[in-house]
XYZ file of C-alpha atoms in Angstrom:
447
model
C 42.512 72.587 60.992
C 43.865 72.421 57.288
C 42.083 69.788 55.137
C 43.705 67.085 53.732
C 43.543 68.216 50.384
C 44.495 71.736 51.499
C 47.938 70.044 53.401
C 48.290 68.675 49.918
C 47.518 64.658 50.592
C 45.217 63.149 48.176
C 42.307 61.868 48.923
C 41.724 57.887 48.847
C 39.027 56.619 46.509
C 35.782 55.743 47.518
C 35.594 51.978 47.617
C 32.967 50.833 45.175
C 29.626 49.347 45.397
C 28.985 45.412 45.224
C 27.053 45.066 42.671
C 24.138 41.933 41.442
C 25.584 39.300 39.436
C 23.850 39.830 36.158
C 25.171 36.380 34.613
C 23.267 35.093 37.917
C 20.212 36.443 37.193
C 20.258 35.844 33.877
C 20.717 32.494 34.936
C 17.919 31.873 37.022
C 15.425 34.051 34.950
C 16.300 31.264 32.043
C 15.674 28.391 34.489
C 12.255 29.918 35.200
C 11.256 29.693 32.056
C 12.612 26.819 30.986
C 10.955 25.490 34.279
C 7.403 24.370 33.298
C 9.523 22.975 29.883
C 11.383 20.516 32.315
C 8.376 19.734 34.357
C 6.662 18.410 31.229
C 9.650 16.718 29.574
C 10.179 14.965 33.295
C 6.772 13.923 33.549
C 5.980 12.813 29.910
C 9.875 11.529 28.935
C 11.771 10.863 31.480
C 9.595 9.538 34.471
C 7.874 6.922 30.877
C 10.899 5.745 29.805
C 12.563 5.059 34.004
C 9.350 2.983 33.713
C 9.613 1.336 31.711
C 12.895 0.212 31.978
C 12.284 -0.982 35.220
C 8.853 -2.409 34.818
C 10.842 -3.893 31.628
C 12.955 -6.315 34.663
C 9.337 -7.700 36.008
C 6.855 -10.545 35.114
C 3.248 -9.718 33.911
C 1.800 -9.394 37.481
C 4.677 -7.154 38.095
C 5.342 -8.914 41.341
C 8.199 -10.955 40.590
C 11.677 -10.619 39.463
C 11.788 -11.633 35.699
C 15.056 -10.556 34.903
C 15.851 -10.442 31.423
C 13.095 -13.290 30.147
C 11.250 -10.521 28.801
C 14.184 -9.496 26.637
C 14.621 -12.984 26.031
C 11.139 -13.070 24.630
C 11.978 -10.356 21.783
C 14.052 -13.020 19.554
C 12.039 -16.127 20.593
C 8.226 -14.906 20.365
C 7.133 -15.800 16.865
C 5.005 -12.820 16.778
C 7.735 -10.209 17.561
C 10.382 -11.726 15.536
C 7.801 -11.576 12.409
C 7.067 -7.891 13.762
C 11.278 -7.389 14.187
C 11.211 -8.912 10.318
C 8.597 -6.373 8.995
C 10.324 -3.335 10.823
C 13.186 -4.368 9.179
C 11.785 -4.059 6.248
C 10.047 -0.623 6.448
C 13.427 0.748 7.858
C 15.342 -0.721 4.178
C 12.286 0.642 1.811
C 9.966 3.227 3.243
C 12.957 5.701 3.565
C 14.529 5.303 0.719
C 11.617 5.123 -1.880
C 10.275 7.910 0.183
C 13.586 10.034 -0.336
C 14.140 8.716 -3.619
C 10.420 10.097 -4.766
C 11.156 13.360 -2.871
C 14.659 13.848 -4.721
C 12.799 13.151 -8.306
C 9.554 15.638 -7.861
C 12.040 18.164 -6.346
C 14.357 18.248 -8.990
C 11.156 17.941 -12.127
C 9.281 20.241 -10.650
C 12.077 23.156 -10.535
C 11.685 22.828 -14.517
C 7.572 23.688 -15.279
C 5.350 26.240 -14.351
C 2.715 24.581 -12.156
C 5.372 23.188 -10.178
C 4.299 25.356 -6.797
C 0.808 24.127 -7.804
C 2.615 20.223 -7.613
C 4.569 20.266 -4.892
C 1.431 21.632 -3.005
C -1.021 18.607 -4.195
C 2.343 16.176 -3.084
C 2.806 18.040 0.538
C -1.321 17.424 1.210
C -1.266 14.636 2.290
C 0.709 15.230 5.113
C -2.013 17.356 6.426
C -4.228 14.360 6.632
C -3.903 12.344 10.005
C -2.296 8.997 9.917
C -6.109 7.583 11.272
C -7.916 9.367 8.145
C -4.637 7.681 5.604
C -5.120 4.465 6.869
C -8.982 4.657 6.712
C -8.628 5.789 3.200
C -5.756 3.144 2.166
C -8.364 0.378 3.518
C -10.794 1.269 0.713
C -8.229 1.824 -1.741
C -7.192 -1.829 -1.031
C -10.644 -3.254 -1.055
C -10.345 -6.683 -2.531
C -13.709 -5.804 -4.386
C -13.008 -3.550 -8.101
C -16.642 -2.042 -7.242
C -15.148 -0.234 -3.487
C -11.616 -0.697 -4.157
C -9.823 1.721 -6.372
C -6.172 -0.617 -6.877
C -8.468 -3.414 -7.592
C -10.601 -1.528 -10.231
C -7.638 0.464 -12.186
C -6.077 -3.704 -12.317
C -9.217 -5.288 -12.949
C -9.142 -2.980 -15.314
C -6.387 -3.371 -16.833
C -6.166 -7.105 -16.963
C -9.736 -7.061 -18.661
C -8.179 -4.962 -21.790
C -5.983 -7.770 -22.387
C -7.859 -10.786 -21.393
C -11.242 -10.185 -21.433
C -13.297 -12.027 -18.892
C -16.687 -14.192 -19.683
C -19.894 -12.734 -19.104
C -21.611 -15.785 -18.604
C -19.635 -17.496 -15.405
C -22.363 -18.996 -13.726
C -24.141 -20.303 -16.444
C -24.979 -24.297 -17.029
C -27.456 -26.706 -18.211
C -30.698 -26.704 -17.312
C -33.314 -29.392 -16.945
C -33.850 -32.684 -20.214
C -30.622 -30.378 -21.346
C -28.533 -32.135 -24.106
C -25.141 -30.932 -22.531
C -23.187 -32.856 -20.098
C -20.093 -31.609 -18.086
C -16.701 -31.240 -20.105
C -12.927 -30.396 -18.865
C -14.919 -27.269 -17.247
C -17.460 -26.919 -19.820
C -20.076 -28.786 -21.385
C -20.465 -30.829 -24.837
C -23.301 -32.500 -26.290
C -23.910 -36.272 -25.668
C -24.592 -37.008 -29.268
C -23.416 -35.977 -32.310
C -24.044 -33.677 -35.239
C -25.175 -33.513 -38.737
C -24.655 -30.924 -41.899
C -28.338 -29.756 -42.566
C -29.478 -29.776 -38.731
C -30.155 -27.530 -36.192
C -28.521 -27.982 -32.790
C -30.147 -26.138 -29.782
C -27.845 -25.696 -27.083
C -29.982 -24.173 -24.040
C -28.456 -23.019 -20.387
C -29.695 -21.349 -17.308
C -27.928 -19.693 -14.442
C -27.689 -16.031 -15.863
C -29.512 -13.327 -14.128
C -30.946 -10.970 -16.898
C -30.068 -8.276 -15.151
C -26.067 -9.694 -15.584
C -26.654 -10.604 -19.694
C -24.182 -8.466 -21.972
C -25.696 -5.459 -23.191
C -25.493 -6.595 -26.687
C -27.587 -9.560 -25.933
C -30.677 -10.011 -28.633
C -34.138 -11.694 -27.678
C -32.680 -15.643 -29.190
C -33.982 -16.577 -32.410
C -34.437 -20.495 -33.666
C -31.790 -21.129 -35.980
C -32.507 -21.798 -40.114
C -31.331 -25.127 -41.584
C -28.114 -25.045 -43.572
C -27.583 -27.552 -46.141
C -23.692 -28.773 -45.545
C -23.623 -26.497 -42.418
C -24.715 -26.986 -39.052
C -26.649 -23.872 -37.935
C -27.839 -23.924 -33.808
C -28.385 -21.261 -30.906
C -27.570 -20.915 -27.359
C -29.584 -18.972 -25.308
C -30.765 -18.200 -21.913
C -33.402 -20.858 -21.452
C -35.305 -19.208 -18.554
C -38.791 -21.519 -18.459
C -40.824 -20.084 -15.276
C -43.072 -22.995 -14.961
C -45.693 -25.368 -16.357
C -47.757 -23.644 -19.174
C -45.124 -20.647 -19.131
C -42.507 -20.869 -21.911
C -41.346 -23.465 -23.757
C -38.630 -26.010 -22.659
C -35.511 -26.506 -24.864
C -36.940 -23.691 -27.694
C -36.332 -19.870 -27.882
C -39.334 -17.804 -26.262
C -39.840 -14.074 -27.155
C -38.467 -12.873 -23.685
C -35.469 -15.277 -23.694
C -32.093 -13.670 -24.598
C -29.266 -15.616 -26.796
C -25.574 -15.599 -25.452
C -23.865 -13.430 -27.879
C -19.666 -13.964 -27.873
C -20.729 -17.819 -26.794
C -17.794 -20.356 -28.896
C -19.049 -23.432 -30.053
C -16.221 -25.669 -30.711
C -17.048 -29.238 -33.097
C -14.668 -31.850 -31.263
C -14.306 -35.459 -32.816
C -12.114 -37.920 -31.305
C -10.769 -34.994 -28.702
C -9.951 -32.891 -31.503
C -11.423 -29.070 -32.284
C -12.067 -29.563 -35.783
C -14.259 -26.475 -36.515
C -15.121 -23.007 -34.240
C -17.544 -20.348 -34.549
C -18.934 -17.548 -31.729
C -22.612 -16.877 -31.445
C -24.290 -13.792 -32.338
C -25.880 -11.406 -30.604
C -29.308 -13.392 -30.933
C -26.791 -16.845 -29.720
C -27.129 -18.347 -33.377
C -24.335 -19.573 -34.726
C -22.754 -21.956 -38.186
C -20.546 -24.380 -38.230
C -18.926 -25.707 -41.529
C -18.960 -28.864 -43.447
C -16.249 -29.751 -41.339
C -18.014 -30.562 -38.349
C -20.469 -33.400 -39.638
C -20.462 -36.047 -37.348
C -18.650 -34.456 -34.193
C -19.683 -33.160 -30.636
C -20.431 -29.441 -30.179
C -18.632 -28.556 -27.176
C -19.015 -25.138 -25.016
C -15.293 -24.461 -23.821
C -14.434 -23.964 -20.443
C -13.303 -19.951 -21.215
C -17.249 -19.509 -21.631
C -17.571 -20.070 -18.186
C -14.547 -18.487 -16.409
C -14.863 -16.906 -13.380
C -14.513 -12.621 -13.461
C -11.152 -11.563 -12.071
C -11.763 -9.841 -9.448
C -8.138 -8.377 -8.956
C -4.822 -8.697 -6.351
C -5.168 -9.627 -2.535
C -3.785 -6.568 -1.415
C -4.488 -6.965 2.146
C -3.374 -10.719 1.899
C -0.693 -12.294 3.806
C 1.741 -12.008 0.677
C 0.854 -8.118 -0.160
C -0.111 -6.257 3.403
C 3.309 -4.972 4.199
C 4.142 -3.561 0.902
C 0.748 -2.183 0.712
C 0.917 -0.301 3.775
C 4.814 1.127 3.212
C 3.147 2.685 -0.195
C 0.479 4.623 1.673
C 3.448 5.605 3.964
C 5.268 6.560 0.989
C 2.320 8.516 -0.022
C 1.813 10.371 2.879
C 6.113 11.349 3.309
C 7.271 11.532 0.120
C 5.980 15.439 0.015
C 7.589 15.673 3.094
C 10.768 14.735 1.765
C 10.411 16.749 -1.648
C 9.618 20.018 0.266
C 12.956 19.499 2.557
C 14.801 18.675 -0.460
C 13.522 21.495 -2.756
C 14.980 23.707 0.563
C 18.698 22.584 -0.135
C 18.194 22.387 -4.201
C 17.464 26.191 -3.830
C 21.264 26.660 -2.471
C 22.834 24.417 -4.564
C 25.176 27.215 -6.723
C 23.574 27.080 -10.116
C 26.909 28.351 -11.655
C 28.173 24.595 -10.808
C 25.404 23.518 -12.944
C 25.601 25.680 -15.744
C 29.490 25.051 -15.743
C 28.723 21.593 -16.087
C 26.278 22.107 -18.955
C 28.987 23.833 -20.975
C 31.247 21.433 -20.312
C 28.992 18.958 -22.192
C 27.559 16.880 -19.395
C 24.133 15.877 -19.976
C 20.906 16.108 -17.665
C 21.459 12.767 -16.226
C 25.377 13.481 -15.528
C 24.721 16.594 -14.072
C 21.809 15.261 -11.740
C 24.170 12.237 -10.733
C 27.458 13.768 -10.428
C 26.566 17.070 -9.242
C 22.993 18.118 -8.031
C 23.276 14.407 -5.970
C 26.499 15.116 -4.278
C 25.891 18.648 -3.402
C 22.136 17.748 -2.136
C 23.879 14.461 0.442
C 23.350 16.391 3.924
C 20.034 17.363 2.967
C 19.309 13.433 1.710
C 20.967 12.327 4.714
C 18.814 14.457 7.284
C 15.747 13.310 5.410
C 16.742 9.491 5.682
C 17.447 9.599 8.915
C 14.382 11.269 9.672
C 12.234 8.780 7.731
C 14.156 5.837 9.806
C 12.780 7.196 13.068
C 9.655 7.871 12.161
C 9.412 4.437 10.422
C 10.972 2.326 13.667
C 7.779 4.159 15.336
C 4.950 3.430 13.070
C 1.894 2.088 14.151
C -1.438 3.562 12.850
C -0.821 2.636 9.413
C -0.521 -1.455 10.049
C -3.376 -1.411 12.950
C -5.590 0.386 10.991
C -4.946 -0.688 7.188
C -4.350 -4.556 8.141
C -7.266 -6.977 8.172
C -7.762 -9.004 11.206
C -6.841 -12.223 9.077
C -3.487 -10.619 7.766
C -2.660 -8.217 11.130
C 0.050 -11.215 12.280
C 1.922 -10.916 8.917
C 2.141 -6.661 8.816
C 2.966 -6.994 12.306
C 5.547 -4.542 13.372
C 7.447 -3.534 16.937
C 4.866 -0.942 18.040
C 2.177 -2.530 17.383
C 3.237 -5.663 18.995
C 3.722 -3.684 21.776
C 0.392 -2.081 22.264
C -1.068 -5.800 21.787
C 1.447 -7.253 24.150
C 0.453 -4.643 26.599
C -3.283 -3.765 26.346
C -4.477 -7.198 24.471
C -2.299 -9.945 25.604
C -1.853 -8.582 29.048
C 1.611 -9.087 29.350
C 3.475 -5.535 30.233
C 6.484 -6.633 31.025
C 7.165 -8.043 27.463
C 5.444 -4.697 25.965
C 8.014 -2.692 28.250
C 10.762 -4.448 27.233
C 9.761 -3.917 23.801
C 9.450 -0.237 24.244
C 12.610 -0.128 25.986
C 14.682 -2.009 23.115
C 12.571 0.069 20.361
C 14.138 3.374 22.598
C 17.594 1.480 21.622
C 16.727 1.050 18.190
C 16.422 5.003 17.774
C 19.074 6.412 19.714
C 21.404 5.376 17.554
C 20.205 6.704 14.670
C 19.070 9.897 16.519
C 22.871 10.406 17.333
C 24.086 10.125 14.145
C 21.252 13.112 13.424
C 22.789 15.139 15.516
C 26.213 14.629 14.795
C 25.909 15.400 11.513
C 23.429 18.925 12.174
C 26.896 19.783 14.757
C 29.281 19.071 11.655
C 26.681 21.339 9.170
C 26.700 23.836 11.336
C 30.377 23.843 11.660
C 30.720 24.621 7.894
């Protein structure tokens, strides 16, 4: 029998095979791995936050329907409307001075040599834990100059233009001829050209005299002067020293003023030596010698930094410290792609730095400024080590912020429902702003 092909019928085509899906299993090979992902976003995001939100409906036993009293509790709690003040706050000023630094090293440092060197001393602090910054930031803010590096660069500072007295704690001693005075002390009787006034205190450890101090010396008469010293009268007993007169181991008050008051009015002035003897003119017969009160005035001993006034801006500057690298090294990303022809062209034109940096570098740089804001506001509505660590005990209430009034709500207070409901309207705080993130990354990315 002929074949088909031979009786000249073609031969049908084989039917072909059904083949795997390879957008399936492409499919389910990506779910595998992303598998383990979910598991741990489920368990550490989602399941939290479903939580919360419900726990967020309950009273602190968690037994009873609260409804939304704990919500109610957000804008009627004094301490978490002072915390909803403060967060306010850090959401207005940490971000921007943070951005605003980051923008102003970036663009400096594109102009010197050392500025890798620069922008890698800025960036190291974010390498440093927010624990070990606010540890740090606690001693920097130490209200004593001796521990506290703010206090000793002001103390500093404020004792180069008003010098404070080195004898604070001194006063009169025992059969003294001094009596209080507006803060000082002035003699209860008055004085004479040609005598010799001694004017004796106590109170001064020798170990805290002035380094110029000299062993004190009985002054000389004067004809038509009055000549006198004031010294360090430090008599150790009966037998030991001599009361109201200069011994060899006794130390004058060098810098001391000695004013001659009659009838309320300084009529004369002069400042002991370094061995506390000092003159007084003609003009003082017959008036009081009076040690002011700026003898005596207490050391300054520098700004409450940690005080109820200062705590919050304190702790947004060691925030700024820590993310204003941060900020430069995102910002020095984008600088590098600004065209530098637009710059240049600028230059020619006749714009100057300043015009160029504001109505060019500025513009071009606002996604990058905008990410980095953003970014900063998130972080900030979240912060928490900073206050609980940096903030005394005595100030804590004032830098109070959301988070941490929700971990002392929750673990202190023993009130979870008010901590969840905090944590849920926090969560509202940031999507928002998280949104806008993203929306403008899509719109980037469309460009």
């Amino acid at each position: 029998m002929a074949s088909p092909a031979a009786a000249g019928v073609a031969e049908a085509p084989a039917a072909p095979k059904p083949r795997k899906s390879v957008t399936g299993t492409r499919r389910t090979v990506a779910a595998l791995f992303l598998l383990p992902a979910l598991v741990l976003l489920g368990a550490l995001v989602v399941y939290p936050i479903g939580y919360s939100l419900i726990r967020s409906f309950y009273n602190a036993d968690g037994n009873g329907f609260a409804g939304f009293d704990n919500y109610k509790a957000i804008f009627t709690d004094d301490g978490i409307r002072t915390a909803l003040k403060n967060n306010i706050i850090w959401v207005v000023f940490a971000p921007a001075v943070s951005t605003a630094l980051g923008l102003v090293f970036a663009v400096l440092t594109e102009r010197v040599r050392w500025g890798t060197a620069f922008k890698l001393v800025v960036f190291m602090p974010m390498a440093i834990s927010m624990l070990a910054a606010g540890i740090i930031f606690r001693l920097v803010y130490d209200q004593d100059p001796d521990k506290g590096v703010a206090n000793a660069v002001w103390v500093g500072i404020h004792d180069t233009f008003a010098q404070s007295s080195a004898f604070p704690n001194a006063h009169p001693g025992r059969e003294s001829p001094l009596k209080p005075d507006q803060g000082g002390f002035i003699t209860t009787a008055t004085v004479h050209t040609g005598q010799t006034v001694a004017l004796p205190l106590v109170g001064v450890a020798p170990d805290q005299m002035p380094d110029g101090a000299k062993k004190a010396v009985a002054a000389k008469p004067d004809p038509g002067k009055i000549t006198g010293t004031t010294w360090q009268d430090f008599t150790r007993g009966k037998g030991v020293g001599r009361l109201g007169a200069p011994d060899p181991s006794e130390l004058g008050y060098p810098g001391m003023r000695v004013e001659a008051v009659v009838n309320g009015k300084v009529v004369a002035s002069a400042k002991a030596a370094a061995d506390g003897t000092f003159t007084l003119p003609a003009a003082a017969d017959g008036a009081q010698l009076r040690l002011p009160a700026s003898n005596f005035k207490q050391p300054y001993n520098g700004v409450d930094w940690l005080g109820p006034s200062l705590v919050t801006p304190a702790i947004i500057g060691s925030y700024v410290w820590m993310w204003a690298g941060f900020a430069m090294v995102l910002i020095a990303a984008g600088l590098a792609g600004v065209p530098r022809e637009l710059l240049e062209a600028a230059r020619v034109d006749g714009a100057s730095e300043w015009q160029v940096f504001r109505k060019i570098t500025v513009p071009l740089l606002a996604p990058v400024l905008a990410v980095v804001t953003v970014t900063l506001m998130i972080n900030v509505l979240k912060v928490f080590d900073l206050v609980y660590i940096i903030a005394p005990g005595s100030s804590q209430d004032d830098a109070n912020v959301l988070a941490l009034e929700l971990y002392r709500k929750g673990f202190s207070e023993g009130q979870p429902g008010i901590a969840s409901a905090i944590a849920v309207f926090l969560l509202l705080l940031v999507i928002p702003v998280m949104l806008f993130n993203v929306r403008r990354l899509r719109r980037e990315e469309r460009r």
